[in-house]
């Protein structure tokens, strides 16, 4: 009888210990950090000005430069683009012109885009600024990003982090250093932020898994986050 109770006690103890160990196993975040390199396919299929501008910057003198410049300007000015939805005023023609046309990449080249059968808009030179309402924060962010990408100054003090969220959970990424930034990244989506170069601690919760990492940001990078299997 005592042996029976002992066997039952050992069986229950082992079962309980096993379940506790299994329950206590914490989820781990899978991280992948890469230097951003844009491909011709991405530039051709993406609707993000950041990607097209990045490809142009990384591939000066490409055979399809004019095509991609026209595509970049069309996307930025389109009312239904990610940077200029119908409820948001698009970037002004003059602003786009200054960013896209006035840089080493585009010197000596003229880009013409058809806005309607009645009008052609040239972006080869800066025109007279018109009085329009102030651009939205989203458009300011896009303008700052394009200016940064086309900047050839090696002393540029800014870099950007693109967070690609592969998980099924929304992320709020806190970036802490000499300055502080919060980046909202949708589930299965991505978002970026332009920051001052330096040392930062990135923290967030990827679903139920805690993520914390020290990064020395000296150039544009992409960080992919997901919950490890």
PDB file of C-alpha atoms in Angstrom:
ATOM      1  CA  UNK A   1       0.000   0.000   0.000  1.00  0.00           C
ATOM      2  CA  UNK A   2       2.843   2.340   0.911  1.00  0.00           C
ATOM      3  CA  UNK A   3       4.560   1.511  -2.366  1.00  0.00           C
ATOM      4  CA  UNK A   4       1.357   2.406  -4.267  1.00  0.00           C
ATOM      5  CA  UNK A   5       1.124   5.814  -2.518  1.00  0.00           C
ATOM      6  CA  UNK A   6       4.809   6.429  -3.172  1.00  0.00           C
ATOM      7  CA  UNK A   7       4.435   5.641  -6.878  1.00  0.00           C
ATOM      8  CA  UNK A   8       1.362   7.924  -7.127  1.00  0.00           C
ATOM      9  CA  UNK A   9       3.169  10.719  -5.276  1.00  0.00           C
ATOM     10  CA  UNK A  10       6.209  10.483  -7.563  1.00  0.00           C
ATOM     11  CA  UNK A  11       4.002  10.427 -10.677  1.00  0.00           C
ATOM     12  CA  UNK A  12       2.042  13.534  -9.565  1.00  0.00           C
ATOM     13  CA  UNK A  13       5.260  15.359  -8.586  1.00  0.00           C
ATOM     14  CA  UNK A  14       6.931  14.623 -11.918  1.00  0.00           C
ATOM     15  CA  UNK A  15       3.816  15.687 -13.866  1.00  0.00           C
ATOM     16  CA  UNK A  16       3.536  18.941 -11.918  1.00  0.00           C
ATOM     17  CA  UNK A  17       7.243  19.736 -12.334  1.00  0.00           C
ATOM     18  CA  UNK A  18       7.059  19.064 -16.065  1.00  0.00           C
ATOM     19  CA  UNK A  19       4.040  21.371 -16.522  1.00  0.00           C
ATOM     20  CA  UNK A  20       5.646  24.108 -14.444  1.00  0.00           C
ATOM     21  CA  UNK A  21       8.829  23.926 -16.495  1.00  0.00           C
ATOM     22  CA  UNK A  22       6.853  24.024 -19.736  1.00  0.00           C
ATOM     23  CA  UNK A  23       4.745  26.952 -18.532  1.00  0.00           C
ATOM     24  CA  UNK A  24       7.766  28.889 -17.350  1.00  0.00           C
ATOM     25  CA  UNK A  25       9.525  28.768 -20.720  1.00  0.00           C
ATOM     26  CA  UNK A  26       9.605  32.384 -21.963  1.00  0.00           C
ATOM     27  CA  UNK A  27       9.128  33.331 -25.590  1.00  0.00           C
ATOM     28  CA  UNK A  28      12.167  34.701 -27.388  1.00  0.00           C
ATOM     29  CA  UNK A  29      12.350  37.456 -29.995  1.00  0.00           C
ATOM     30  CA  UNK A  30      13.979  36.635 -33.316  1.00  0.00           C
ATOM     31  CA  UNK A  31      15.951  39.638 -34.599  1.00  0.00           C
ATOM     32  CA  UNK A  32      17.562  40.232 -37.967  1.00  0.00           C
ATOM     33  CA  UNK A  33      19.568  43.404 -38.598  1.00  0.00           C
ATOM     34  CA  UNK A  34      20.675  44.382 -42.100  1.00  0.00           C
ATOM     35  CA  UNK A  35      22.130  47.370 -43.919  1.00  0.00           C
ATOM     36  CA  UNK A  36      19.457  48.578 -46.319  1.00  0.00           C
ATOM     37  CA  UNK A  37      20.114  47.778 -49.975  1.00  0.00           C
ATOM     38  CA  UNK A  38      17.409  48.615 -52.505  1.00  0.00           C
ATOM     39  CA  UNK A  39      16.883  46.506 -55.624  1.00  0.00           C
ATOM     40  CA  UNK A  40      15.530  47.475 -59.017  1.00  0.00           C
ATOM     41  CA  UNK A  41      12.552  45.138 -58.502  1.00  0.00           C
ATOM     42  CA  UNK A  42      11.660  46.836 -55.211  1.00  0.00           C
ATOM     43  CA  UNK A  43      11.915  50.273 -56.793  1.00  0.00           C
ATOM     44  CA  UNK A  44       9.683  49.177 -59.662  1.00  0.00           C
ATOM     45  CA  UNK A  45       6.953  47.561 -57.547  1.00  0.00           C
ATOM     46  CA  UNK A  46       6.984  49.549 -54.297  1.00  0.00           C
ATOM     47  CA  UNK A  47       4.687  52.499 -53.616  1.00  0.00           C
ATOM     48  CA  UNK A  48       7.046  53.880 -50.951  1.00  0.00           C
ATOM     49  CA  UNK A  49       9.027  56.981 -51.996  1.00  0.00           C
ATOM     50  CA  UNK A  50      11.725  55.958 -49.489  1.00  0.00           C
ATOM     51  CA  UNK A  51      12.506  52.786 -51.467  1.00  0.00           C
ATOM     52  CA  UNK A  52      12.545  54.420 -54.899  1.00  0.00           C
ATOM     53  CA  UNK A  53      14.657  57.347 -53.658  1.00  0.00           C
ATOM     54  CA  UNK A  54      17.016  54.905 -51.938  1.00  0.00           C
ATOM     55  CA  UNK A  55      17.490  52.925 -55.154  1.00  0.00           C
ATOM     56  CA  UNK A  56      18.250  56.118 -57.099  1.00  0.00           C
ATOM     57  CA  UNK A  57      20.796  57.171 -54.477  1.00  0.00           C
ATOM     58  CA  UNK A  58      22.517  53.775 -54.417  1.00  0.00           C
ATOM     59  CA  UNK A  59      22.536  53.416 -58.224  1.00  0.00           C
ATOM     60  CA  UNK A  60      23.616  56.743 -59.775  1.00  0.00           C
ATOM     61  CA  UNK A  61      23.761  56.630 -63.546  1.00  0.00           C
ATOM     62  CA  UNK A  62      21.363  53.666 -63.773  1.00  0.00           C
ATOM     63  CA  UNK A  63      19.863  53.202 -67.250  1.00  0.00           C
ATOM     64  CA  UNK A  64      16.316  53.707 -65.882  1.00  0.00           C
ATOM     65  CA  UNK A  65      17.064  56.708 -63.664  1.00  0.00           C
ATOM     66  CA  UNK A  66      14.610  58.996 -65.470  1.00  0.00           C
ATOM     67  CA  UNK A  67      11.840  56.399 -65.221  1.00  0.00           C
ATOM     68  CA  UNK A  68      12.314  55.997 -61.468  1.00  0.00           C
ATOM     69  CA  UNK A  69      12.506  59.774 -60.891  1.00  0.00           C
ATOM     70  CA  UNK A  70       9.188  60.223 -62.700  1.00  0.00           C
ATOM     71  CA  UNK A  71       7.676  57.377 -60.686  1.00  0.00           C
ATOM     72  CA  UNK A  72       8.943  58.863 -57.433  1.00  0.00           C
ATOM     73  CA  UNK A  73       7.415  62.271 -58.156  1.00  0.00           C
ATOM     74  CA  UNK A  74       4.129  60.728 -59.332  1.00  0.00           C
ATOM     75  CA  UNK A  75       3.756  58.699 -56.130  1.00  0.00           C
ATOM     76  CA  UNK A  76       4.492  61.648 -53.860  1.00  0.00           C
ATOM     77  CA  UNK A  77       2.060  63.929 -55.674  1.00  0.00           C
ATOM     78  CA  UNK A  78      -0.705  61.369 -56.123  1.00  0.00           C
ATOM     79  CA  UNK A  79      -3.673  61.982 -53.851  1.00  0.00           C
ATOM     80  CA  UNK A  80      -4.007  58.286 -53.079  1.00  0.00           C
ATOM     81  CA  UNK A  81      -0.346  57.610 -52.238  1.00  0.00           C
ATOM     82  CA  UNK A  82       0.674  56.357 -48.758  1.00  0.00           C
ATOM     83  CA  UNK A  83       2.205  59.783 -48.035  1.00  0.00           C
ATOM     84  CA  UNK A  84      -0.741  61.824 -49.320  1.00  0.00           C
ATOM     85  CA  UNK A  85      -4.142  60.286 -48.726  1.00  0.00           C
ATOM     86  CA  UNK A  86      -7.287  62.225 -49.791  1.00  0.00           C
ATOM     87  CA  UNK A  87      -7.625  63.768 -46.327  1.00  0.00           C
ATOM     88  CA  UNK A  88      -4.028  65.028 -46.320  1.00  0.00           C
ATOM     89  CA  UNK A  89      -2.563  67.806 -48.438  1.00  0.00           C
ATOM     90  CA  UNK A  90       0.161  66.379 -50.718  1.00  0.00           C
ATOM     91  CA  UNK A  91       3.665  67.834 -50.708  1.00  0.00           C
ATOM     92  CA  UNK A  92       3.829  70.978 -52.823  1.00  0.00           C
ATOM     93  CA  UNK A  93       5.341  70.878 -56.286  1.00  0.00           C
ATOM     94  CA  UNK A  94       8.115  73.245 -55.194  1.00  0.00           C
ATOM     95  CA  UNK A  95       9.015  71.079 -52.192  1.00  0.00           C
ATOM     96  CA  UNK A  96       9.300  67.909 -54.283  1.00  0.00           C
ATOM     97  CA  UNK A  97      11.245  69.818 -56.911  1.00  0.00           C
ATOM     98  CA  UNK A  98      13.831  71.008 -54.415  1.00  0.00           C
ATOM     99  CA  UNK A  99      14.291  67.549 -52.917  1.00  0.00           C
ATOM    100  CA  UNK A 100      14.357  65.402 -56.057  1.00  0.00           C
ATOM    101  CA  UNK A 101      15.827  67.732 -58.677  1.00  0.00           C
ATOM    102  CA  UNK A 102      18.445  69.749 -56.800  1.00  0.00           C
ATOM    103  CA  UNK A 103      21.022  67.087 -55.983  1.00  0.00           C
ATOM    104  CA  UNK A 104      24.095  65.535 -57.604  1.00  0.00           C
ATOM    105  CA  UNK A 105      22.043  62.574 -58.806  1.00  0.00           C
ATOM    106  CA  UNK A 106      19.798  64.711 -60.994  1.00  0.00           C
ATOM    107  CA  UNK A 107      22.073  67.508 -62.170  1.00  0.00           C
ATOM    108  CA  UNK A 108      21.624  68.391 -65.815  1.00  0.00           C
ATOM    109  CA  UNK A 109      18.552  66.203 -66.273  1.00  0.00           C
ATOM    110  CA  UNK A 110      14.977  67.310 -66.750  1.00  0.00           C
ATOM    111  CA  UNK A 111      12.036  65.321 -65.511  1.00  0.00           C
ATOM    112  CA  UNK A 112       8.613  65.992 -66.989  1.00  0.00           C
ATOM    113  CA  UNK A 113       5.420  64.438 -65.677  1.00  0.00           C
ATOM    114  CA  UNK A 114       1.911  64.580 -67.062  1.00  0.00           C
ATOM    115  CA  UNK A 115      -0.661  65.622 -64.466  1.00  0.00           C
ATOM    116  CA  UNK A 116      -3.526  66.006 -66.936  1.00  0.00           C
ATOM    117  CA  UNK A 117      -4.035  66.203 -70.730  1.00  0.00           C
ATOM    118  CA  UNK A 118      -3.908  70.005 -70.441  1.00  0.00           C
ATOM    119  CA  UNK A 119      -0.757  70.426 -68.345  1.00  0.00           C
ATOM    120  CA  UNK A 120       2.848  69.296 -68.173  1.00  0.00           C
ATOM    121  CA  UNK A 121       4.809  69.933 -65.006  1.00  0.00           C
ATOM    122  CA  UNK A 122       8.587  70.298 -65.259  1.00  0.00           C
ATOM    123  CA  UNK A 123      10.773  69.638 -62.223  1.00  0.00           C
ATOM    124  CA  UNK A 124      14.099  70.684 -63.735  1.00  0.00           C
ATOM    125  CA  UNK A 125      14.253  74.014 -61.925  1.00  0.00           C
ATOM    126  CA  UNK A 126      12.703  75.602 -58.870  1.00  0.00           C
ATOM    127  CA  UNK A 127       9.554  77.553 -59.580  1.00  0.00           C
ATOM    128  CA  UNK A 128       7.826  80.287 -57.635  1.00  0.00           C
ATOM    129  CA  UNK A 129       6.528  79.083 -54.274  1.00  0.00           C
ATOM    130  CA  UNK A 130       2.784  79.298 -53.935  1.00  0.00           C
ATOM    131  CA  UNK A 131       0.932  80.063 -50.727  1.00  0.00           C
ATOM    132  CA  UNK A 132      -0.597  76.783 -49.532  1.00  0.00           C
ATOM    133  CA  UNK A 133      -1.611  75.339 -46.234  1.00  0.00           C
ATOM    134  CA  UNK A 134       1.101  73.911 -43.995  1.00  0.00           C
ATOM    135  CA  UNK A 135       2.077  70.305 -44.866  1.00  0.00           C
ATOM    136  CA  UNK A 136       0.974  67.526 -42.550  1.00  0.00           C
ATOM    137  CA  UNK A 137       3.372  65.845 -40.132  1.00  0.00           C
ATOM    138  CA  UNK A 138       3.402  62.788 -42.385  1.00  0.00           C
ATOM    139  CA  UNK A 139       4.430  64.882 -45.380  1.00  0.00           C
ATOM    140  CA  UNK A 140       7.104  66.632 -43.325  1.00  0.00           C
ATOM    141  CA  UNK A 141       8.447  63.208 -42.358  1.00  0.00           C
ATOM    142  CA  UNK A 142       8.529  62.145 -46.017  1.00  0.00           C
ATOM    143  CA  UNK A 143      10.286  65.367 -47.054  1.00  0.00           C
ATOM    144  CA  UNK A 144      12.896  64.937 -44.313  1.00  0.00           C
ATOM    145  CA  UNK A 145      13.457  61.323 -45.345  1.00  0.00           C
ATOM    146  CA  UNK A 146      13.973  62.176 -49.032  1.00  0.00           C
ATOM    147  CA  UNK A 147      16.322  65.030 -48.135  1.00  0.00           C
ATOM    148  CA  UNK A 148      18.326  62.640 -45.952  1.00  0.00           C
ATOM    149  CA  UNK A 149      18.505  59.922 -48.621  1.00  0.00           C
ATOM    150  CA  UNK A 150      19.690  62.323 -51.327  1.00  0.00           C
ATOM    151  CA  UNK A 151      22.223  63.974 -49.022  1.00  0.00           C
ATOM    152  CA  UNK A 152      25.772  63.211 -50.214  1.00  0.00           C
ATOM    153  CA  UNK A 153      27.455  64.889 -47.243  1.00  0.00           C
ATOM    154  CA  UNK A 154      29.523  62.267 -45.334  1.00  0.00           C
ATOM    155  CA  UNK A 155      29.180  64.407 -42.194  1.00  0.00           C
ATOM    156  CA  UNK A 156      25.408  63.913 -42.198  1.00  0.00           C
ATOM    157  CA  UNK A 157      24.462  63.483 -38.543  1.00  0.00           C
ATOM    158  CA  UNK A 158      21.235  61.577 -39.179  1.00  0.00           C
ATOM    159  CA  UNK A 159      20.389  57.959 -39.979  1.00  0.00           C
ATOM    160  CA  UNK A 160      17.146  56.079 -40.057  1.00  0.00           C
ATOM    161  CA  UNK A 161      15.914  52.844 -38.579  1.00  0.00           C
ATOM    162  CA  UNK A 162      13.305  50.859 -40.451  1.00  0.00           C
ATOM    163  CA  UNK A 163      11.503  48.332 -38.232  1.00  0.00           C
ATOM    164  CA  UNK A 164       9.921  45.428 -40.099  1.00  0.00           C
ATOM    165  CA  UNK A 165       7.377  43.640 -37.897  1.00  0.00           C
ATOM    166  CA  UNK A 166       6.856  40.009 -38.935  1.00  0.00           C
ATOM    167  CA  UNK A 167       4.716  39.171 -35.897  1.00  0.00           C
ATOM    168  CA  UNK A 168       0.923  39.237 -35.534  1.00  0.00           C
ATOM    169  CA  UNK A 169       1.102  41.930 -32.840  1.00  0.00           C
ATOM    170  CA  UNK A 170       1.373  45.703 -33.060  1.00  0.00           C
ATOM    171  CA  UNK A 171       4.683  47.071 -31.739  1.00  0.00           C
ATOM    172  CA  UNK A 172       5.493  50.282 -29.910  1.00  0.00           C
ATOM    173  CA  UNK A 173       9.274  50.503 -30.179  1.00  0.00           C
ATOM    174  CA  UNK A 174      10.992  52.840 -27.712  1.00  0.00           C
ATOM    175  CA  UNK A 175      14.332  54.200 -28.894  1.00  0.00           C
ATOM    176  CA  UNK A 176      16.262  55.736 -26.009  1.00  0.00           C
ATOM    177  CA  UNK A 177      19.566  57.609 -26.179  1.00  0.00           C
ATOM    178  CA  UNK A 178      20.610  61.239 -26.335  1.00  0.00           C
ATOM    179  CA  UNK A 179      17.133  61.718 -27.762  1.00  0.00           C
ATOM    180  CA  UNK A 180      13.982  59.622 -27.348  1.00  0.00           C
ATOM    181  CA  UNK A 181      11.690  58.290 -30.059  1.00  0.00           C
ATOM    182  CA  UNK A 182       8.550  56.119 -30.091  1.00  0.00           C
ATOM    183  CA  UNK A 183       7.818  54.175 -33.264  1.00  0.00           C
ATOM    184  CA  UNK A 184       4.408  52.586 -33.890  1.00  0.00           C
ATOM    185  CA  UNK A 185       4.745  49.516 -36.132  1.00  0.00           C
ATOM    186  CA  UNK A 186       1.601  47.652 -37.277  1.00  0.00           C
ATOM    187  CA  UNK A 187       1.366  43.866 -37.235  1.00  0.00           C
ATOM    188  CA  UNK A 188       2.879  42.364 -40.411  1.00  0.00           C
ATOM    189  CA  UNK A 189       3.930  45.880 -41.391  1.00  0.00           C
ATOM    190  CA  UNK A 190       6.824  48.296 -41.117  1.00  0.00           C
ATOM    191  CA  UNK A 191       7.650  51.859 -40.135  1.00  0.00           C
ATOM    192  CA  UNK A 192      10.743  54.042 -39.987  1.00  0.00           C
ATOM    193  CA  UNK A 193      12.109  56.968 -38.006  1.00  0.00           C
ATOM    194  CA  UNK A 194      14.905  59.400 -38.776  1.00  0.00           C
ATOM    195  CA  UNK A 195      17.208  59.823 -35.742  1.00  0.00           C
ATOM    196  CA  UNK A 196      20.477  61.451 -34.741  1.00  0.00           C
ATOM    197  CA  UNK A 197      23.407  59.049 -35.057  1.00  0.00           C
ATOM    198  CA  UNK A 198      24.611  57.591 -31.763  1.00  0.00           C
ATOM    199  CA  UNK A 199      24.086  54.847 -29.183  1.00  0.00           C
ATOM    200  CA  UNK A 200      20.510  53.784 -28.443  1.00  0.00           C
ATOM    201  CA  UNK A 201      18.618  51.150 -26.529  1.00  0.00           C
ATOM    202  CA  UNK A 202      15.643  49.702 -28.421  1.00  0.00           C
ATOM    203  CA  UNK A 203      12.892  48.119 -26.330  1.00  0.00           C
ATOM    204  CA  UNK A 204       9.462  46.692 -27.130  1.00  0.00           C
ATOM    205  CA  UNK A 205       7.175  43.722 -26.553  1.00  0.00           C
ATOM    206  CA  UNK A 206       6.804  41.392 -29.526  1.00  0.00           C
ATOM    207  CA  UNK A 207       3.492  39.798 -28.565  1.00  0.00           C
ATOM    208  CA  UNK A 208       4.426  38.266 -25.141  1.00  0.00           C
ATOM    209  CA  UNK A 209       8.185  38.348 -25.707  1.00  0.00           C
ATOM    210  CA  UNK A 210      10.340  41.155 -24.354  1.00  0.00           C
ATOM    211  CA  UNK A 211      12.893  42.722 -26.701  1.00  0.00           C
ATOM    212  CA  UNK A 212      15.786  44.951 -25.635  1.00  0.00           C
ATOM    213  CA  UNK A 213      18.923  45.682 -27.642  1.00  0.00           C
ATOM    214  CA  UNK A 214      21.780  48.185 -27.575  1.00  0.00           C
ATOM    215  CA  UNK A 215      22.520  49.637 -31.010  1.00  0.00           C
ATOM    216  CA  UNK A 216      25.244  51.954 -32.282  1.00  0.00           C
ATOM    217  CA  UNK A 217      23.520  53.721 -35.161  1.00  0.00           C
ATOM    218  CA  UNK A 218      26.017  55.093 -37.685  1.00  0.00           C
ATOM    219  CA  UNK A 219      24.118  54.370 -40.920  1.00  0.00           C
ATOM    220  CA  UNK A 220      20.657  53.486 -42.196  1.00  0.00           C
ATOM    221  CA  UNK A 221      19.606  50.031 -40.994  1.00  0.00           C
ATOM    222  CA  UNK A 222      16.601  47.736 -41.050  1.00  0.00           C
ATOM    223  CA  UNK A 223      15.660  45.571 -38.078  1.00  0.00           C
ATOM    224  CA  UNK A 224      13.258  42.662 -38.539  1.00  0.00           C
ATOM    225  CA  UNK A 225      11.452  41.420 -35.422  1.00  0.00           C
ATOM    226  CA  UNK A 226       9.355  38.301 -34.850  1.00  0.00           C
ATOM    227  CA  UNK A 227       8.627  35.731 -32.153  1.00  0.00           C
ATOM    228  CA  UNK A 228      11.024  32.789 -32.416  1.00  0.00           C
ATOM    229  CA  UNK A 229       9.554  29.303 -32.874  1.00  0.00           C
TER     230      UNK A 229
END
